[in-house]
mmCIF file of C-alpha atoms and ligand atoms in Angstrom:
data_model
loop_
_atom_site.group_PDB
_atom_site.id
_atom_site.type_symbol
_atom_site.label_atom_id
_atom_site.label_comp_id
_atom_site.label_asym_id
_atom_site.label_seq_id
_atom_site.Cartn_x
_atom_site.Cartn_y
_atom_site.Cartn_z
ATOM 1 C CA UNK A 1 10.078 3.072 63.503
ATOM 2 C CA UNK A 2 10.729 3.454 67.201
ATOM 3 C CA UNK A 3 14.210 2.591 68.434
ATOM 4 C CA UNK A 4 14.010 1.577 72.063
ATOM 5 C CA UNK A 5 16.820 1.299 74.622
ATOM 6 C CA UNK A 6 17.310 -1.800 76.790
ATOM 7 C CA UNK A 7 15.667 0.178 79.588
ATOM 8 C CA UNK A 8 12.316 -0.004 77.784
ATOM 9 C CA UNK A 9 11.093 -3.525 77.120
ATOM 10 C CA UNK A 10 7.997 -5.251 75.858
ATOM 11 C CA UNK A 11 6.743 -7.649 78.506
ATOM 12 C CA UNK A 12 3.539 -9.528 79.115
ATOM 13 C CA UNK A 13 1.004 -8.003 81.494
ATOM 14 C CA UNK A 14 -2.564 -9.336 81.754
ATOM 15 C CA UNK A 15 -1.964 -11.567 78.707
ATOM 16 C CA UNK A 16 -0.819 -8.672 76.483
ATOM 17 C CA UNK A 17 2.601 -7.423 75.359
ATOM 18 C CA UNK A 18 3.030 -3.938 76.786
ATOM 19 C CA UNK A 19 5.866 -1.493 77.344
ATOM 20 C CA UNK A 20 7.674 -1.564 80.671
ATOM 21 C CA UNK A 21 10.517 0.222 82.452
ATOM 22 C CA UNK A 22 12.472 -0.835 85.511
ATOM 23 C CA UNK A 23 11.814 1.200 88.637
ATOM 24 C CA UNK A 24 9.649 1.699 91.673
ATOM 25 C CA UNK A 25 5.876 1.629 90.888
ATOM 26 C CA UNK A 26 4.133 5.015 90.949
ATOM 27 C CA UNK A 27 0.441 4.862 89.963
ATOM 28 C CA UNK A 28 -0.730 1.337 90.769
ATOM 29 C CA UNK A 29 0.520 -0.059 87.452
ATOM 30 C CA UNK A 30 1.037 -3.840 87.141
ATOM 31 C CA UNK A 31 4.560 -5.086 87.804
ATOM 32 C CA UNK A 32 6.670 -8.094 86.861
ATOM 33 C CA UNK A 33 9.639 -8.316 89.214
ATOM 34 C CA UNK A 34 11.502 -5.008 88.884
ATOM 35 C CA UNK A 35 9.605 -4.116 85.690
ATOM 36 C CA UNK A 36 6.581 -1.815 85.740
ATOM 37 C CA UNK A 37 4.003 -1.625 82.999
ATOM 38 C CA UNK A 38 3.984 1.708 81.107
ATOM 39 C CA UNK A 39 0.256 2.287 80.670
ATOM 40 C CA UNK A 40 -0.163 3.945 77.254
ATOM 41 C CA UNK A 41 -3.765 4.788 78.165
ATOM 42 C CA UNK A 42 -2.451 7.082 80.890
ATOM 43 C CA UNK A 43 0.618 8.398 79.115
ATOM 44 C CA UNK A 44 0.760 10.243 75.784
ATOM 45 C CA UNK A 45 4.462 9.482 75.401
ATOM 46 C CA UNK A 46 3.670 5.817 76.106
ATOM 47 C CA UNK A 47 1.000 5.980 73.381
ATOM 48 C CA UNK A 48 3.500 7.529 70.944
ATOM 49 C CA UNK A 49 5.968 4.694 71.620
ATOM 50 C CA UNK A 50 3.216 2.059 71.316
ATOM 51 C CA UNK A 51 2.167 3.598 67.989
ATOM 52 C CA UNK A 52 5.687 3.033 66.633
ATOM 53 C CA UNK A 53 6.383 6.702 65.970
ATOM 54 C CA UNK A 54 9.833 7.721 64.652
ATOM 55 C CA UNK A 55 11.380 8.086 68.110
ATOM 56 C CA UNK A 56 15.059 7.357 68.573
ATOM 57 C CA UNK A 57 16.133 6.555 72.141
ATOM 58 C CA UNK A 58 19.297 4.803 73.326
ATOM 59 C CA UNK A 59 18.973 5.285 77.093
ATOM 60 C CA UNK A 60 20.875 7.689 79.324
ATOM 61 C CA UNK A 61 19.602 10.782 77.476
ATOM 62 C CA UNK A 62 19.451 14.155 79.184
ATOM 63 C CA UNK A 63 15.778 15.152 79.228
ATOM 64 C CA UNK A 64 13.701 18.249 79.876
ATOM 65 C CA UNK A 65 10.076 17.261 80.571
ATOM 66 C CA UNK A 66 7.468 20.046 80.487
ATOM 67 C CA UNK A 67 4.114 19.375 82.175
ATOM 68 C CA UNK A 68 5.208 16.632 84.567
ATOM 69 C CA UNK A 69 2.005 16.673 86.681
ATOM 70 C CA UNK A 70 2.169 13.949 89.382
ATOM 71 C CA UNK A 71 4.935 12.087 87.580
ATOM 72 C CA UNK A 72 3.091 9.269 85.794
ATOM 73 C CA UNK A 73 5.050 9.546 82.543
ATOM 74 C CA UNK A 74 8.182 11.297 83.722
ATOM 75 C CA UNK A 75 8.761 8.471 86.215
ATOM 76 C CA UNK A 76 9.075 6.041 83.273
ATOM 77 C CA UNK A 77 11.348 8.478 81.447
ATOM 78 C CA UNK A 78 13.649 8.775 84.459
ATOM 79 C CA UNK A 79 13.781 4.943 84.637
ATOM 80 C CA UNK A 80 15.691 4.749 81.308
ATOM 81 C CA UNK A 81 17.099 8.269 80.836
ATOM 82 C CA UNK A 82 19.959 10.220 82.399
ATOM 83 C CA UNK A 83 19.360 13.571 84.137
ATOM 84 C CA UNK A 84 15.650 14.344 83.816
ATOM 85 C CA UNK A 85 14.397 17.856 84.635
ATOM 86 C CA UNK A 86 10.649 17.842 85.306
ATOM 87 C CA UNK A 87 8.863 21.207 85.048
ATOM 88 C CA UNK A 88 5.384 21.591 86.535
ATOM 89 C CA UNK A 89 3.712 24.841 87.591
ATOM 90 C CA UNK A 90 0.845 23.530 89.731
ATOM 91 C CA UNK A 91 1.779 23.114 93.410
ATOM 92 C CA UNK A 92 -0.647 20.226 94.078
ATOM 93 C CA UNK A 93 0.795 17.609 91.663
ATOM 94 C CA UNK A 94 4.273 18.850 92.583
ATOM 95 C CA UNK A 95 3.834 17.216 96.016
ATOM 96 C CA UNK A 96 3.325 13.807 94.369
ATOM 97 C CA UNK A 97 6.160 14.472 91.937
ATOM 98 C CA UNK A 98 8.547 15.098 94.829
ATOM 99 C CA UNK A 99 7.608 11.667 96.235
ATOM 100 C CA UNK A 100 8.260 10.056 92.827
ATOM 101 C CA UNK A 101 11.671 11.754 92.695
ATOM 102 C CA UNK A 102 12.621 10.395 96.138
ATOM 103 C CA UNK A 103 13.200 6.966 94.581
ATOM 104 C CA UNK A 104 14.972 8.345 91.460
ATOM 105 C CA UNK A 105 18.189 10.264 91.977
ATOM 106 C CA UNK A 106 18.283 11.439 88.325
ATOM 107 C CA UNK A 107 14.842 13.124 88.493
ATOM 108 C CA UNK A 108 14.822 16.847 89.323
ATOM 109 C CA UNK A 109 11.353 18.407 89.859
ATOM 110 C CA UNK A 110 11.104 22.154 89.182
ATOM 111 C CA UNK A 111 8.068 24.196 90.256
ATOM 112 C CA UNK A 112 8.261 26.523 87.263
ATOM 113 C CA UNK A 113 6.185 27.901 84.396
ATOM 114 C CA UNK A 114 7.250 26.342 81.076
ATOM 115 C CA UNK A 115 6.352 29.636 79.328
ATOM 116 C CA UNK A 116 9.187 31.301 81.246
ATOM 117 C CA UNK A 117 12.343 29.300 80.483
ATOM 118 C CA UNK A 118 14.512 32.180 81.755
ATOM 119 C CA UNK A 119 13.384 31.245 85.278
ATOM 120 C CA UNK A 120 15.074 27.817 85.072
ATOM 121 C CA UNK A 121 17.861 28.380 82.551
ATOM 122 C CA UNK A 122 20.369 28.646 85.418
ATOM 123 C CA UNK A 123 19.444 25.115 86.594
ATOM 124 C CA UNK A 124 18.751 23.141 83.419
ATOM 125 C CA UNK A 125 21.618 22.106 81.134
ATOM 126 C CA UNK A 126 21.641 23.493 77.602
ATOM 127 C CA UNK A 127 22.828 20.379 75.745
ATOM 128 C CA UNK A 128 19.976 17.997 76.465
ATOM 129 C CA UNK A 129 19.039 15.224 74.014
ATOM 130 C CA UNK A 130 15.274 15.175 74.409
ATOM 131 C CA UNK A 131 12.502 17.662 75.171
ATOM 132 C CA UNK A 132 9.217 16.005 76.153
ATOM 133 C CA UNK A 133 6.199 18.315 76.309
ATOM 134 C CA UNK A 134 2.652 17.660 77.518
ATOM 135 C CA UNK A 135 1.451 20.958 78.951
ATOM 136 C CA UNK A 136 -2.158 21.151 77.689
ATOM 137 C CA UNK A 137 -2.149 24.928 77.638
ATOM 138 C CA UNK A 138 -2.733 27.570 74.982
ATOM 139 C CA UNK A 139 0.431 28.398 73.046
ATOM 140 C CA UNK A 140 1.907 24.882 72.975
ATOM 141 C CA UNK A 141 4.085 25.621 69.917
ATOM 142 C CA UNK A 142 5.510 28.764 71.501
ATOM 143 C CA UNK A 143 6.442 26.784 74.646
ATOM 144 C CA UNK A 144 8.268 24.166 72.539
ATOM 145 C CA UNK A 145 10.054 26.808 70.459
ATOM 146 C CA UNK A 146 11.130 28.830 73.508
ATOM 147 C CA UNK A 147 12.481 25.711 75.243
ATOM 148 C CA UNK A 148 14.468 24.515 72.198
ATOM 149 C CA UNK A 149 17.402 26.436 73.664
ATOM 150 C CA UNK A 150 17.954 23.554 76.126
ATOM 151 C CA UNK A 151 18.393 20.995 73.331
ATOM 152 C CA UNK A 152 21.657 20.054 71.728
ATOM 153 C CA UNK A 153 21.931 20.462 67.942
ATOM 154 C CA UNK A 154 19.512 17.959 66.347
ATOM 155 C CA UNK A 155 17.988 17.092 69.765
ATOM 156 C CA UNK A 156 14.532 15.486 69.678
ATOM 157 C CA UNK A 157 11.192 17.024 70.587
ATOM 158 C CA UNK A 158 8.504 14.531 71.674
ATOM 159 C CA UNK A 159 5.327 16.565 71.899
ATOM 160 C CA UNK A 160 1.685 15.836 72.668
ATOM 161 C CA UNK A 161 -0.554 18.619 71.333
ATOM 162 C CA UNK A 162 -4.031 18.972 72.823
ATOM 163 C CA UNK A 163 -6.293 20.660 70.262
ATOM 164 C CA UNK A 164 -8.888 21.840 72.747
ATOM 165 C CA UNK A 165 -6.305 23.697 74.809
ATOM 166 C CA UNK A 166 -5.639 25.923 71.794
ATOM 167 C CA UNK A 167 -9.241 26.426 70.642
ATOM 168 C CA UNK A 168 -12.283 24.474 71.868
ATOM 169 C CA UNK A 169 -14.375 25.404 68.836
ATOM 170 C CA UNK A 170 -11.904 24.852 65.971
ATOM 171 C CA UNK A 171 -11.525 21.651 63.959
ATOM 172 C CA UNK A 172 -8.677 19.710 65.682
ATOM 173 C CA UNK A 173 -6.854 19.041 62.366
ATOM 174 C CA UNK A 174 -6.761 22.789 61.660
ATOM 175 C CA UNK A 175 -5.329 23.406 65.128
ATOM 176 C CA UNK A 176 -2.718 20.657 64.670
ATOM 177 C CA UNK A 177 -1.613 22.087 61.304
ATOM 178 C CA UNK A 178 -1.279 25.542 62.766
ATOM 179 C CA UNK A 179 0.731 24.338 65.804
ATOM 180 C CA UNK A 180 3.027 22.234 63.561
ATOM 181 C CA UNK A 181 3.519 25.245 61.287
ATOM 182 C CA UNK A 182 4.648 27.368 64.206
ATOM 183 C CA UNK A 183 7.004 24.613 65.402
ATOM 184 C CA UNK A 184 9.020 24.856 62.174
ATOM 185 C CA UNK A 185 10.520 28.095 63.511
ATOM 186 C CA UNK A 186 12.824 25.850 65.603
ATOM 187 C CA UNK A 187 12.170 22.251 64.514
ATOM 188 C CA UNK A 188 11.890 19.917 61.565
ATOM 189 C CA UNK A 189 8.841 17.664 61.951
ATOM 190 C CA UNK A 190 9.763 13.980 61.579
ATOM 191 C CA UNK A 191 6.453 12.300 62.376
ATOM 192 C CA UNK A 192 2.917 13.190 63.472
ATOM 193 C CA UNK A 193 0.080 10.851 64.447
ATOM 194 C CA UNK A 194 -3.280 11.120 66.194
ATOM 195 C CA UNK A 195 -3.115 9.245 69.507
ATOM 196 C CA UNK A 196 -5.837 6.603 69.546
ATOM 197 C CA UNK A 197 -6.137 6.296 73.309
ATOM 198 C CA UNK A 198 -6.057 10.066 73.901
ATOM 199 C CA UNK A 199 -8.950 11.952 72.271
ATOM 200 C CA UNK A 200 -8.117 15.239 70.688
ATOM 201 C CA UNK A 201 -4.318 14.777 70.876
ATOM 202 C CA UNK A 202 -1.629 14.717 68.207
ATOM 203 C CA UNK A 203 1.766 13.149 68.882
ATOM 204 C CA UNK A 204 4.642 14.959 67.175
ATOM 205 C CA UNK A 205 8.279 13.916 66.821
ATOM 206 C CA UNK A 206 10.602 16.672 65.643
ATOM 207 C CA UNK A 207 14.315 17.539 65.505
ATOM 208 C CA UNK A 208 15.830 20.842 66.463
ATOM 209 C CA UNK A 209 17.013 22.728 63.367
HETATM 210 N N1 LIG B 1 2.618 14.632 81.316
HETATM 211 C C1 LIG B 1 1.817 14.182 82.422
HETATM 212 C C2 LIG B 1 1.869 12.684 82.447
HETATM 213 O O1 LIG B 1 1.759 12.044 81.383
HETATM 214 O O2 LIG B 1 2.059 12.120 83.514
HETATM 215 C C3 LIG B 1 0.418 14.724 82.352
HETATM 216 C C4 LIG B 1 0.434 16.218 82.111
HETATM 217 S S1 LIG B 1 -1.135 17.027 82.241
HETATM 218 C C5 LIG B 1 -1.952 16.571 80.792
HETATM 219 C C6 LIG B 1 -0.636 18.669 81.888
HETATM 220 C C7 LIG B 1 0.162 19.300 83.001
HETATM 221 O O3 LIG B 1 0.784 20.469 82.492
HETATM 222 C C8 LIG B 1 -0.684 19.751 84.190
HETATM 223 O O4 LIG B 1 -0.178 19.157 85.360
HETATM 224 C C9 LIG B 1 -0.518 21.257 84.216
HETATM 225 O O5 LIG B 1 -0.489 21.786 85.528
HETATM 226 C C10 LIG B 1 0.818 21.423 83.526
HETATM 227 N N2 LIG B 1 1.021 22.723 82.894
HETATM 228 C C11 LIG B 1 0.151 23.412 82.100
HETATM 229 N N3 LIG B 1 0.701 24.574 81.716
HETATM 230 C C12 LIG B 1 1.945 24.621 82.268
HETATM 231 C C13 LIG B 1 2.993 25.567 82.230
HETATM 232 N N4 LIG B 1 2.863 26.710 81.549
HETATM 233 N N5 LIG B 1 4.124 25.296 82.918
HETATM 234 C C14 LIG B 1 4.250 24.137 83.603
HETATM 235 N N6 LIG B 1 3.287 23.204 83.689
HETATM 236 C C15 LIG B 1 2.147 23.440 83.019
#
């Protein structure tokens, strides 16, 4: 079961109960006063929370987010979390991410390659509570394993695996099993679920060993 902090609430938008965080709108999402709808159709982490995966959040966590893109999901994370380091290697979305960070003084965008954690280890703390990863690149398990160094003992990994990024021809379930296998080098898998609103993706919750 998902444990949610006060900073993530279920509120009604368009006649439906949906997740929401409190902060400045980012991607045209519906709002209700200070609350902004967290669109699970546009966010794999949102979909993992909606699916009731075994995620344990209390609010104020230190977070490393890999694959931040333009900031759709990481903006929601920064709304309820503490220091949130957002790694993205593509310069174009980084411009948007910098705008998102303007309104959030706990969000720190880093134009870095998540496969090279040495290049940001002097900036990012090494006792973070949560690693969120959505990089859609080959070698997703290796990225998660190599970045486990930033997590505190028993810190959580919240990972979206895209099967096609590993192998376009292979059966997705085979790819997911192989990625999860490789993750066990650094993590214990707590929960895994296919994400209904995101074709070809597996959500994984794991704890650092
Ligand atoms: N997580 C985002 C969200 O929900 O708002 C969407 C992320 S998008 C699916 C994947 C992103 O990962 C892309 O912006 C891509 O540039 C980035 N990415 C892929 N490989 C990366 C790497 N090695 N280091 C950093 N970013 C990477």
